[in-house]
PDB file of C-alpha atoms and ligand atoms in Angstrom:
ATOM      1  CA  UNK A   7     -10.445   4.221  -4.350  1.00 49.00           C
ATOM      2  CA  UNK A   8     -12.137   3.944  -7.524  1.00 52.00           C
ATOM      3  CA  UNK A   9     -11.725   0.844 -10.657  1.00 60.00           C
ATOM      4  CA  UNK A  10     -12.262   0.744 -13.883  1.00 66.00           C
ATOM      5  CA  UNK A  11     -12.558  -2.487 -14.989  1.00 69.00           C
ATOM      6  CA  UNK A  12      -9.250  -2.830 -16.809  1.00 75.00           C
ATOM      7  CA  UNK A  13      -7.439  -0.343 -14.108  1.00 81.00           C
ATOM      8  CA  UNK A  14      -8.204  -4.526 -11.842  1.00 86.00           C
ATOM      9  CA  UNK A  15      -6.558  -5.661 -14.730  1.00 90.00           C
ATOM     10  CA  UNK A  16      -3.168  -3.568 -13.688  1.00 92.00           C
ATOM     11  CA  UNK A  17      -3.029  -3.869 -10.142  1.00 92.00           C
ATOM     12  CA  UNK A  18      -3.693  -6.956 -10.706  1.00 96.00           C
ATOM     13  CA  UNK A  19      -0.494  -7.129 -12.385  1.00 97.00           C
ATOM     14  CA  UNK A  20       0.909  -4.556  -9.756  1.00 97.00           C
ATOM     15  CA  UNK A  21       0.079  -7.139  -7.287  1.00 97.00           C
ATOM     16  CA  UNK A  22       2.272  -9.422  -8.731  1.00 97.00           C
ATOM     17  CA  UNK A  23       4.942  -8.090  -9.268  1.00 98.00           C
ATOM     18  CA  UNK A  24       5.185  -6.168  -5.734  1.00 98.00           C
ATOM     19  CA  UNK A  25       5.131  -9.901  -3.865  1.00 97.00           C
ATOM     20  CA  UNK A  26       7.782 -10.169  -6.299  1.00 98.00           C
ATOM     21  CA  UNK A  27       9.643  -7.294  -4.932  1.00 98.00           C
ATOM     22  CA  UNK A  28       8.378  -7.657  -1.720  1.00 98.00           C
ATOM     23  CA  UNK A  29      10.598 -11.648  -2.025  1.00 98.00           C
ATOM     24  CA  UNK A  30      13.813 -10.066  -3.299  1.00 98.00           C
ATOM     25  CA  UNK A  31      13.787  -7.519  -0.161  1.00 98.00           C
ATOM     26  CA  UNK A  32      13.549 -10.440   2.077  1.00 98.00           C
ATOM     27  CA  UNK A  33      15.399 -12.544   0.247  1.00 97.00           C
ATOM     28  CA  UNK A  34      18.006  -9.627   0.051  1.00 98.00           C
ATOM     29  CA  UNK A  35      17.944  -8.930   3.696  1.00 98.00           C
ATOM     30  CA  UNK A  36      18.685 -12.206   4.412  1.00 98.00           C
ATOM     31  CA  UNK A  37      22.199 -12.394   2.423  1.00 97.00           C
ATOM     32  CA  UNK A  38      22.389  -8.633   4.122  1.00 98.00           C
ATOM     33  CA  UNK A  39      22.599 -10.295   7.309  1.00 98.00           C
ATOM     34  CA  UNK A  40      25.820 -12.635   6.470  1.00 98.00           C
ATOM     35  CA  UNK A  41      27.410  -8.969   7.783  1.00 98.00           C
ATOM     36  CA  UNK A  42      26.378  -9.485  11.290  1.00 98.00           C
ATOM     37  CA  UNK A  43      28.937 -13.095  11.170  1.00 97.00           C
ATOM     38  CA  UNK A  44      31.681 -11.254  10.305  1.00 96.00           C
ATOM     39  CA  UNK A  45      33.652 -10.169   7.232  1.00 97.00           C
ATOM     40  CA  UNK A  46      34.351 -13.350   6.141  1.00 96.00           C
ATOM     41  CA  UNK A  47      30.984 -14.776   5.319  1.00 98.00           C
ATOM     42  CA  UNK A  48      29.775 -11.815   3.939  1.00 98.00           C
ATOM     43  CA  UNK A  49      32.303 -11.707   1.440  1.00 97.00           C
ATOM     44  CA  UNK A  50      31.389 -15.477   1.021  1.00 96.00           C
ATOM     45  CA  UNK A  51      28.544 -14.699   0.285  1.00 96.00           C
ATOM     46  CA  UNK A  52      28.608 -11.981  -1.948  1.00 95.00           C
ATOM     47  CA  UNK A  53      31.326 -14.392  -3.950  1.00 94.00           C
ATOM     48  CA  UNK A  54      28.651 -16.933  -4.276  1.00 94.00           C
ATOM     49  CA  UNK A  55      26.098 -15.020  -5.755  1.00 93.00           C
ATOM     50  CA  UNK A  56      29.185 -13.250  -8.771  1.00 89.00           C
ATOM     51  CA  UNK A  57      30.303 -16.501  -9.326  1.00 91.00           C
ATOM     52  CA  UNK A  58      26.523 -17.548 -10.355  1.00 93.00           C
ATOM     53  CA  UNK A  59      27.365 -15.611 -13.627  1.00 88.00           C
ATOM     54  CA  UNK A  60      24.575 -16.451 -16.463  1.00 93.00           C
ATOM     55  CA  UNK A  61      21.591 -16.658 -14.011  1.00 95.00           C
ATOM     56  CA  UNK A  62      22.410 -13.494 -11.635  1.00 94.00           C
ATOM     57  CA  UNK A  63      21.866 -11.960 -14.900  1.00 94.00           C
ATOM     58  CA  UNK A  64      18.519 -13.360 -15.695  1.00 96.00           C
ATOM     59  CA  UNK A  65      17.541 -12.955 -12.172  1.00 96.00           C
ATOM     60  CA  UNK A  66      18.525  -9.438 -12.763  1.00 95.00           C
ATOM     61  CA  UNK A  67      16.568  -8.466 -15.616  1.00 97.00           C
ATOM     62  CA  UNK A  68      13.666 -10.289 -13.987  1.00 97.00           C
ATOM     63  CA  UNK A  69      13.498  -8.129 -11.060  1.00 98.00           C
ATOM     64  CA  UNK A  70      14.001  -5.335 -13.446  1.00 98.00           C
ATOM     65  CA  UNK A  71      10.785  -6.034 -15.564  1.00 98.00           C
ATOM     66  CA  UNK A  72       9.216  -6.586 -12.459  1.00 98.00           C
ATOM     67  CA  UNK A  73      10.620  -2.785 -11.000  1.00 98.00           C
ATOM     68  CA  UNK A  74      10.107  -0.827 -13.210  1.00 98.00           C
ATOM     69  CA  UNK A  75       5.653  -2.968 -14.309  1.00 98.00           C
ATOM     70  CA  UNK A  76       5.309  -1.857 -10.948  1.00 98.00           C
ATOM     71  CA  UNK A  77       6.100   1.660 -11.053  1.00 98.00           C
ATOM     72  CA  UNK A  78       5.431   2.323 -14.352  1.00 97.00           C
ATOM     73  CA  UNK A  79       1.792   0.937 -13.454  1.00 96.00           C
ATOM     74  CA  UNK A  80       1.580   2.466 -10.057  1.00 95.00           C
ATOM     75  CA  UNK A  81       2.516   5.366 -11.840  1.00 95.00           C
ATOM     76  CA  UNK A  82      -0.976   5.669 -14.700  1.00 93.00           C
ATOM     77  CA  UNK A  83      -3.213   4.257 -12.451  1.00 91.00           C
ATOM     78  CA  UNK A  84      -2.328   6.880  -9.791  1.00 90.00           C
ATOM     79  CA  UNK A  85      -2.966   9.889 -12.151  1.00 91.00           C
ATOM     80  CA  UNK A  86      -6.353   8.114 -13.609  1.00 88.00           C
ATOM     81  CA  UNK A  87      -7.516   7.375 -10.544  1.00 82.00           C
ATOM     82  CA  UNK A  88      -6.998  11.308  -9.754  1.00 84.00           C
ATOM     83  CA  UNK A  89      -8.231  12.082 -13.016  1.00 85.00           C
ATOM     84  CA  UNK A  90     -11.306  10.511 -12.550  1.00 77.00           C
ATOM     85  CA  UNK A  91     -14.565  11.718 -11.561  1.00 56.00           C
ATOM     86  CA  UNK A  92     -17.205   9.301  -9.479  1.00 60.00           C
ATOM     87  CA  UNK A  93     -19.874   9.281 -12.108  1.00 52.00           C
ATOM     88  CA  UNK A  94     -17.272   7.193 -15.133  1.00 51.00           C
ATOM     89  CA  UNK A  95     -16.160   4.816 -12.574  1.00 51.00           C
ATOM     90  CA  UNK A  96     -18.233   1.595 -10.278  1.00 49.00           C
ATOM     91  CA  UNK A  97     -17.063   2.513  -6.856  1.00 50.00           C
ATOM     92  CA  UNK A  98     -16.470  -1.562  -5.292  1.00 47.00           C
ATOM     93  CA  UNK A  99     -14.606  -1.094  -2.677  1.00 50.00           C
ATOM     94  CA  UNK A 100     -12.598   1.659  -0.529  1.00 48.00           C
ATOM     95  CA  UNK A 101      -9.334   0.620  -0.187  1.00 50.00           C
ATOM     96  CA  UNK A 102      -7.180   2.630   0.599  1.00 51.00           C
ATOM     97  CA  UNK A 103      -7.475   3.671   4.504  1.00 65.00           C
ATOM     98  CA  UNK A 104      -5.075   5.163   6.787  1.00 77.00           C
ATOM     99  CA  UNK A 105      -2.039   7.386   6.428  1.00 82.00           C
ATOM    100  CA  UNK A 106       0.767   4.120   4.449  1.00 78.00           C
ATOM    101  CA  UNK A 107      -2.499   3.720   1.724  1.00 80.00           C
ATOM    102  CA  UNK A 108      -2.275   7.038   0.784  1.00 84.00           C
ATOM    103  CA  UNK A 109       1.002   7.488   0.567  1.00 91.00           C
ATOM    104  CA  UNK A 110       1.765   4.462  -1.835  1.00 95.00           C
ATOM    105  CA  UNK A 111       2.687   6.357  -4.714  1.00 95.00           C
ATOM    106  CA  UNK A 112       5.325   9.074  -2.091  1.00 96.00           C
ATOM    107  CA  UNK A 113       7.030   6.344  -1.144  1.00 97.00           C
ATOM    108  CA  UNK A 114       7.259   4.124  -3.752  1.00 97.00           C
ATOM    109  CA  UNK A 115       8.556   6.874  -5.670  1.00 97.00           C
ATOM    110  CA  UNK A 116      11.092   7.691  -2.474  1.00 98.00           C
ATOM    111  CA  UNK A 117      12.121   4.003  -2.620  1.00 98.00           C
ATOM    112  CA  UNK A 118      12.838   4.786  -6.351  1.00 98.00           C
ATOM    113  CA  UNK A 119      14.924   7.606  -5.166  1.00 98.00           C
ATOM    114  CA  UNK A 120      16.868   5.250  -2.964  1.00 98.00           C
ATOM    115  CA  UNK A 121      17.322   2.157  -5.333  1.00 98.00           C
ATOM    116  CA  UNK A 122      19.208   4.401  -7.556  1.00 98.00           C
ATOM    117  CA  UNK A 123      21.101   6.210  -4.539  1.00 98.00           C
ATOM    118  CA  UNK A 124      22.013   3.210  -3.298  1.00 98.00           C
ATOM    119  CA  UNK A 125      22.594   1.129  -6.647  1.00 97.00           C
ATOM    120  CA  UNK A 126      25.401   4.233  -7.620  1.00 97.00           C
ATOM    121  CA  UNK A 127      26.677   3.483  -3.551  1.00 97.00           C
ATOM    122  CA  UNK A 128      27.558  -0.289  -3.758  1.00 96.00           C
ATOM    123  CA  UNK A 129      27.324  -1.131  -6.887  1.00 93.00           C
ATOM    124  CA  UNK A 130      27.410   1.159  -9.800  1.00 93.00           C
ATOM    125  CA  UNK A 131      30.407   2.338  -7.336  1.00 90.00           C
ATOM    126  CA  UNK A 132      29.948   5.762  -7.377  1.00 94.00           C
ATOM    127  CA  UNK A 133      29.050   8.233  -5.154  1.00 94.00           C
ATOM    128  CA  UNK A 134      31.859   7.334  -3.085  1.00 92.00           C
ATOM    129  CA  UNK A 135      34.910   5.825  -5.098  1.00 90.00           C
ATOM    130  CA  UNK A 136      37.205   5.462  -1.707  1.00 92.00           C
ATOM    131  CA  UNK A 137      34.682   3.361  -0.057  1.00 94.00           C
ATOM    132  CA  UNK A 138      36.124  -0.177  -2.654  1.00 93.00           C
ATOM    133  CA  UNK A 139      39.065  -1.676  -1.721  1.00 93.00           C
ATOM    134  CA  UNK A 140      40.592  -4.937  -3.387  1.00 89.00           C
ATOM    135  CA  UNK A 141      39.533  -9.160  -2.546  1.00 90.00           C
ATOM    136  CA  UNK A 142      42.046 -11.348  -3.304  1.00 82.00           C
ATOM    137  CA  UNK A 143      43.225 -10.354  -7.040  1.00 77.00           C
ATOM    138  CA  UNK A 144      39.423 -11.897  -8.560  1.00 79.00           C
ATOM    139  CA  UNK A 145      38.434  -8.187  -9.437  1.00 82.00           C
ATOM    140  CA  UNK A 146      36.208  -8.589  -6.291  1.00 89.00           C
ATOM    141  CA  UNK A 147      35.338  -6.397  -4.260  1.00 93.00           C
ATOM    142  CA  UNK A 148      36.064  -6.401  -0.292  1.00 96.00           C
ATOM    143  CA  UNK A 149      31.831  -6.032   0.546  1.00 97.00           C
ATOM    144  CA  UNK A 150      32.351  -5.822   4.301  1.00 98.00           C
ATOM    145  CA  UNK A 151      35.117  -3.189   3.729  1.00 97.00           C
ATOM    146  CA  UNK A 152      32.711  -1.045   1.723  1.00 97.00           C
ATOM    147  CA  UNK A 153      29.675  -1.695   4.133  1.00 98.00           C
ATOM    148  CA  UNK A 154      31.470  -0.310   6.860  1.00 98.00           C
ATOM    149  CA  UNK A 155      33.301   2.357   5.271  1.00 97.00           C
ATOM    150  CA  UNK A 156      30.079   3.473   3.431  1.00 97.00           C
ATOM    151  CA  UNK A 157      27.936   3.917   6.284  1.00 98.00           C
ATOM    152  CA  UNK A 158      31.562   5.900   8.068  1.00 96.00           C
ATOM    153  CA  UNK A 159      29.392   9.548   7.124  1.00 95.00           C
ATOM    154  CA  UNK A 160      26.386  11.210   8.241  1.00 97.00           C
ATOM    155  CA  UNK A 161      24.700  11.948   4.653  1.00 97.00           C
ATOM    156  CA  UNK A 162      24.797   7.897   3.456  1.00 97.00           C
ATOM    157  CA  UNK A 163      23.449   6.694   6.868  1.00 98.00           C
ATOM    158  CA  UNK A 164      20.596   9.371   7.076  1.00 98.00           C
ATOM    159  CA  UNK A 165      19.644   8.897   3.506  1.00 98.00           C
ATOM    160  CA  UNK A 166      19.202   4.870   3.834  1.00 98.00           C
ATOM    161  CA  UNK A 167      17.372   5.279   7.207  1.00 98.00           C
ATOM    162  CA  UNK A 168      15.018   7.458   5.621  1.00 98.00           C
ATOM    163  CA  UNK A 169      14.551   5.401   2.225  1.00 98.00           C
ATOM    164  CA  UNK A 170      14.010   2.838   4.981  1.00 98.00           C
ATOM    165  CA  UNK A 171      11.284   4.491   6.220  1.00 98.00           C
ATOM    166  CA  UNK A 172       9.833   4.615   3.574  1.00 98.00           C
ATOM    167  CA  UNK A 173      10.334   0.864   2.133  1.00 98.00           C
ATOM    168  CA  UNK A 174       8.740  -0.314   5.928  1.00 98.00           C
ATOM    169  CA  UNK A 175       5.234   2.730   5.346  1.00 97.00           C
ATOM    170  CA  UNK A 176       5.021   1.168   1.685  1.00 97.00           C
ATOM    171  CA  UNK A 177       5.483  -2.448   2.921  1.00 97.00           C
ATOM    172  CA  UNK A 178       3.417  -2.526   5.388  1.00 96.00           C
ATOM    173  CA  UNK A 179      -0.217  -1.551   3.403  1.00 95.00           C
ATOM    174  CA  UNK A 180       1.931  -3.115  -0.321  1.00 96.00           C
ATOM    175  CA  UNK A 181       1.444  -6.785   1.670  1.00 96.00           C
ATOM    176  CA  UNK A 182      -2.307  -6.444   2.253  1.00 94.00           C
ATOM    177  CA  UNK A 183      -3.295  -4.684  -0.113  1.00 94.00           C
ATOM    178  CA  UNK A 184      -2.034  -7.033  -2.675  1.00 95.00           C
ATOM    179  CA  UNK A 185      -3.944 -10.154  -0.822  1.00 93.00           C
ATOM    180  CA  UNK A 186      -6.982  -7.859  -0.966  1.00 92.00           C
ATOM    181  CA  UNK A 187      -6.663  -7.326  -4.571  1.00 93.00           C
ATOM    182  CA  UNK A 188      -5.139 -11.328  -5.794  1.00 92.00           C
ATOM    183  CA  UNK A 189      -8.731 -11.914  -3.816  1.00 91.00           C
ATOM    184  CA  UNK A 190      -6.669 -13.911  -0.540  1.00 88.00           C
ATOM    185  CA  UNK A 191      -8.387 -12.366   1.824  1.00 86.00           C
ATOM    186  CA  UNK A 192     -11.675 -10.989   2.866  1.00 87.00           C
ATOM    187  CA  UNK A 193     -13.916  -9.182   5.131  1.00 88.00           C
ATOM    188  CA  UNK A 194     -13.073 -11.844   7.974  1.00 89.00           C
ATOM    189  CA  UNK A 195      -9.007 -12.208   7.282  1.00 91.00           C
ATOM    190  CA  UNK A 196      -8.431  -9.066   5.991  1.00 90.00           C
ATOM    191  CA  UNK A 197      -7.084  -7.478   9.272  1.00 92.00           C
ATOM    192  CA  UNK A 198      -5.076  -9.903   9.926  1.00 93.00           C
ATOM    193  CA  UNK A 199      -3.603  -9.331   6.717  1.00 93.00           C
ATOM    194  CA  UNK A 200      -3.307  -5.896   7.704  1.00 93.00           C
ATOM    195  CA  UNK A 201      -0.784  -7.311  10.974  1.00 95.00           C
ATOM    196  CA  UNK A 202       1.056  -9.644   8.959  1.00 95.00           C
ATOM    197  CA  UNK A 203       1.243  -7.038   6.567  1.00 96.00           C
ATOM    198  CA  UNK A 204       2.554  -4.504   9.675  1.00 96.00           C
ATOM    199  CA  UNK A 205       5.074  -7.290  11.047  1.00 97.00           C
ATOM    200  CA  UNK A 206       6.842  -7.754   7.482  1.00 98.00           C
ATOM    201  CA  UNK A 207       7.723  -4.066   7.169  1.00 98.00           C
ATOM    202  CA  UNK A 208       9.046  -3.825  10.530  1.00 98.00           C
ATOM    203  CA  UNK A 209      11.123  -6.119  10.027  1.00 98.00           C
ATOM    204  CA  UNK A 210      12.326  -5.608   7.291  1.00 98.00           C
ATOM    205  CA  UNK A 211      13.010  -1.808   8.650  1.00 98.00           C
ATOM    206  CA  UNK A 212      15.172  -3.521  11.862  1.00 98.00           C
ATOM    207  CA  UNK A 213      16.437  -5.352  10.061  1.00 98.00           C
ATOM    208  CA  UNK A 214      18.108  -3.707   7.615  1.00 98.00           C
ATOM    209  CA  UNK A 215      18.487  -0.137   9.618  1.00 98.00           C
ATOM    210  CA  UNK A 216      20.380  -2.305  12.574  1.00 98.00           C
ATOM    211  CA  UNK A 217      22.812  -2.530   9.345  1.00 98.00           C
ATOM    212  CA  UNK A 218      23.805   1.118   9.006  1.00 98.00           C
ATOM    213  CA  UNK A 219      22.585   1.706  13.128  1.00 98.00           C
ATOM    214  CA  UNK A 220      25.628  -1.220  14.241  1.00 98.00           C
ATOM    215  CA  UNK A 221      28.899   0.634  12.167  1.00 98.00           C
ATOM    216  CA  UNK A 222      27.177   3.895  13.460  1.00 98.00           C
ATOM    217  CA  UNK A 223      27.559   2.838  17.205  1.00 98.00           C
ATOM    218  CA  UNK A 224      31.234   0.992  16.254  1.00 97.00           C
ATOM    219  CA  UNK A 225      29.556  -3.002  17.107  1.00 98.00           C
ATOM    220  CA  UNK A 226      30.552  -3.260  13.227  1.00 97.00           C
ATOM    221  CA  UNK A 227      34.026  -2.006  12.395  1.00 96.00           C
ATOM    222  CA  UNK A 228      37.236  -3.098  10.978  1.00 94.00           C
TER     223      UNK A 228
HETATM  224  C1  HEM B   3      20.802  -1.492   5.160  1.00 94.66           C
HETATM  225  C2  HEM B   3      20.576  -1.853   3.725  1.00 94.66           C
HETATM  226  C3  HEM B   3      21.655  -2.222   2.470  1.00 94.66           C
HETATM  227  C4  HEM B   3      22.196  -2.970   2.655  1.00 94.66           C
HETATM  228  C5  HEM B   3      23.730  -2.649   3.469  1.00 94.66           C
HETATM  229  C6  HEM B   3      22.810  -2.998   1.529  1.00 94.66           C
HETATM  230  C7  HEM B   3      23.653  -3.819   0.358  1.00 94.66           C
HETATM  231  C8  HEM B   3      24.068  -4.105  -1.094  1.00 94.66           C
HETATM  232  C9  HEM B   3      25.039  -4.608  -1.398  1.00 94.66           C
HETATM  233  C10 HEM B   3      26.675  -5.141  -0.119  1.00 94.66           C
HETATM  234  C11 HEM B   3      24.833  -4.619  -2.842  1.00 94.66           C
HETATM  235  C12 HEM B   3      26.210  -4.956  -3.445  1.00 94.66           C
HETATM  236  C13 HEM B   3      26.604  -6.348  -3.973  1.00 94.66           C
HETATM  237  C14 HEM B   3      27.128  -7.251  -4.470  1.00 94.66           C
HETATM  238  O1  HEM B   3      27.492  -6.143  -5.936  1.00 94.66           O
HETATM  239  O2  HEM B   3      27.773  -7.910  -4.483  1.00 94.66           O
HETATM  240  C15 HEM B   3      23.589  -4.341  -2.941  1.00 94.66           C
HETATM  241  C16 HEM B   3      23.290  -4.145  -4.095  1.00 94.66           C
HETATM  242  C17 HEM B   3      21.579  -4.380  -4.360  1.00 94.66           C
HETATM  243  N1  HEM B   3      20.391  -3.417  -2.956  1.00 94.66           N
HETATM  244 FE1  HEM B   3      20.767  -3.222  -1.857  1.00 94.66          FE
HETATM  245  N2  HEM B   3      21.545  -3.253   0.393  1.00 94.66           N
HETATM  246  C18 HEM B   3      20.272  -2.366   1.001  1.00 94.66           C
HETATM  247  C19 HEM B   3      19.347  -2.441   1.209  1.00 94.66           C
HETATM  248  C20 HEM B   3      18.691  -2.819  -0.500  1.00 94.66           C
HETATM  249  C21 HEM B   3      17.768  -2.105  -0.355  1.00 94.66           C
HETATM  250  C22 HEM B   3      16.164  -1.724   0.528  1.00 94.66           C
HETATM  251  C23 HEM B   3      16.894  -2.879  -1.483  1.00 94.66           C
HETATM  252  C24 HEM B   3      15.677  -2.030  -2.176  1.00 94.66           C
HETATM  253  C25 HEM B   3      14.651  -1.748  -2.060  1.00 94.66           C
HETATM  254  C26 HEM B   3      18.047  -2.620  -1.643  1.00 94.66           C
HETATM  255  C27 HEM B   3      18.344  -3.529  -3.088  1.00 94.66           C
HETATM  256  C28 HEM B   3      19.286  -3.812  -3.964  1.00 94.66           C
HETATM  257  C29 HEM B   3      19.492  -4.139  -5.313  1.00 94.66           C
HETATM  258  C30 HEM B   3      18.055  -3.723  -6.805  1.00 94.66           C
HETATM  259  C31 HEM B   3      20.819  -4.488  -5.360  1.00 94.66           C
HETATM  260  C32 HEM B   3      21.993  -4.855  -7.579  1.00 94.66           C
HETATM  261  C33 HEM B   3      21.537  -5.990  -6.841  1.00 94.66           C
HETATM  262  C34 HEM B   3      22.706  -6.898  -7.731  1.00 94.66           C
HETATM  263  O3  HEM B   3      23.463  -6.297  -8.080  1.00 94.66           O
HETATM  264  O4  HEM B   3      22.255  -8.134  -8.303  1.00 94.66           O
HETATM  265  N3  HEM B   3      18.875  -2.377  -0.963  1.00 94.66           N
HETATM  266  N4  HEM B   3      22.861  -4.150  -1.717  1.00 94.66           N
END
């Protein structure tokens, strides 16, 4: 990969925002795991989140900013890198190796499309208006019913499987890359960071995919 001095600064911003986003997907998976315990657990978790009021909105704005900045610089750096000629740049290190590394822009854009779909599915409740039932009389939705009904037809399940596979690809290389960009790994520790990166990717893949799969196989049901 060819890097100019200004692109190093943008890579650092990408690394920091990438770290924030990885932290979010880990915490989101932990929260969603309460669905394995049962309906009361996931609904209590959702209720707790919604009761945090303004804090939820601050959190959402920080996450949105991190997401937008990460995507913006990712697209910009990719375009610049493609347009660059070797004469104009100093090749300081070949950071990209392997399928996951070479497809970061593609996997990133698929994740963007997936997140938009996911928000329309579960947050804005646009794609499947039939899966929402109220919980009590406080304007809350029964999140357990929403998840089970939401994965009861083939198309959403396929979309989640594709989205989560690309999340795995992106994270599996991204964590290693962010450690390298932030100067937290060296030639010696790089293989270890690569393993950590892939391990986190696998844990996220298995953890997230098991939710729709357990619904499909009837192990999580109404
Ligand atoms: C099987 C996989 C997943 C399930 C079951 C799931 C479940 C949910 C649910 C139930 C909500 C709505 C919470 C509520 O409004 O009460 C939600 C929101 C959200 N999810 Fe997921 N999720 C999954 C995967 C993902 C992934 C992989 C990402 C990111 C790459 C993600 C990002 C988000 C975001 C950004 C929100 C909006 C959070 C907010 O409203 O503040 N989700 N998810």
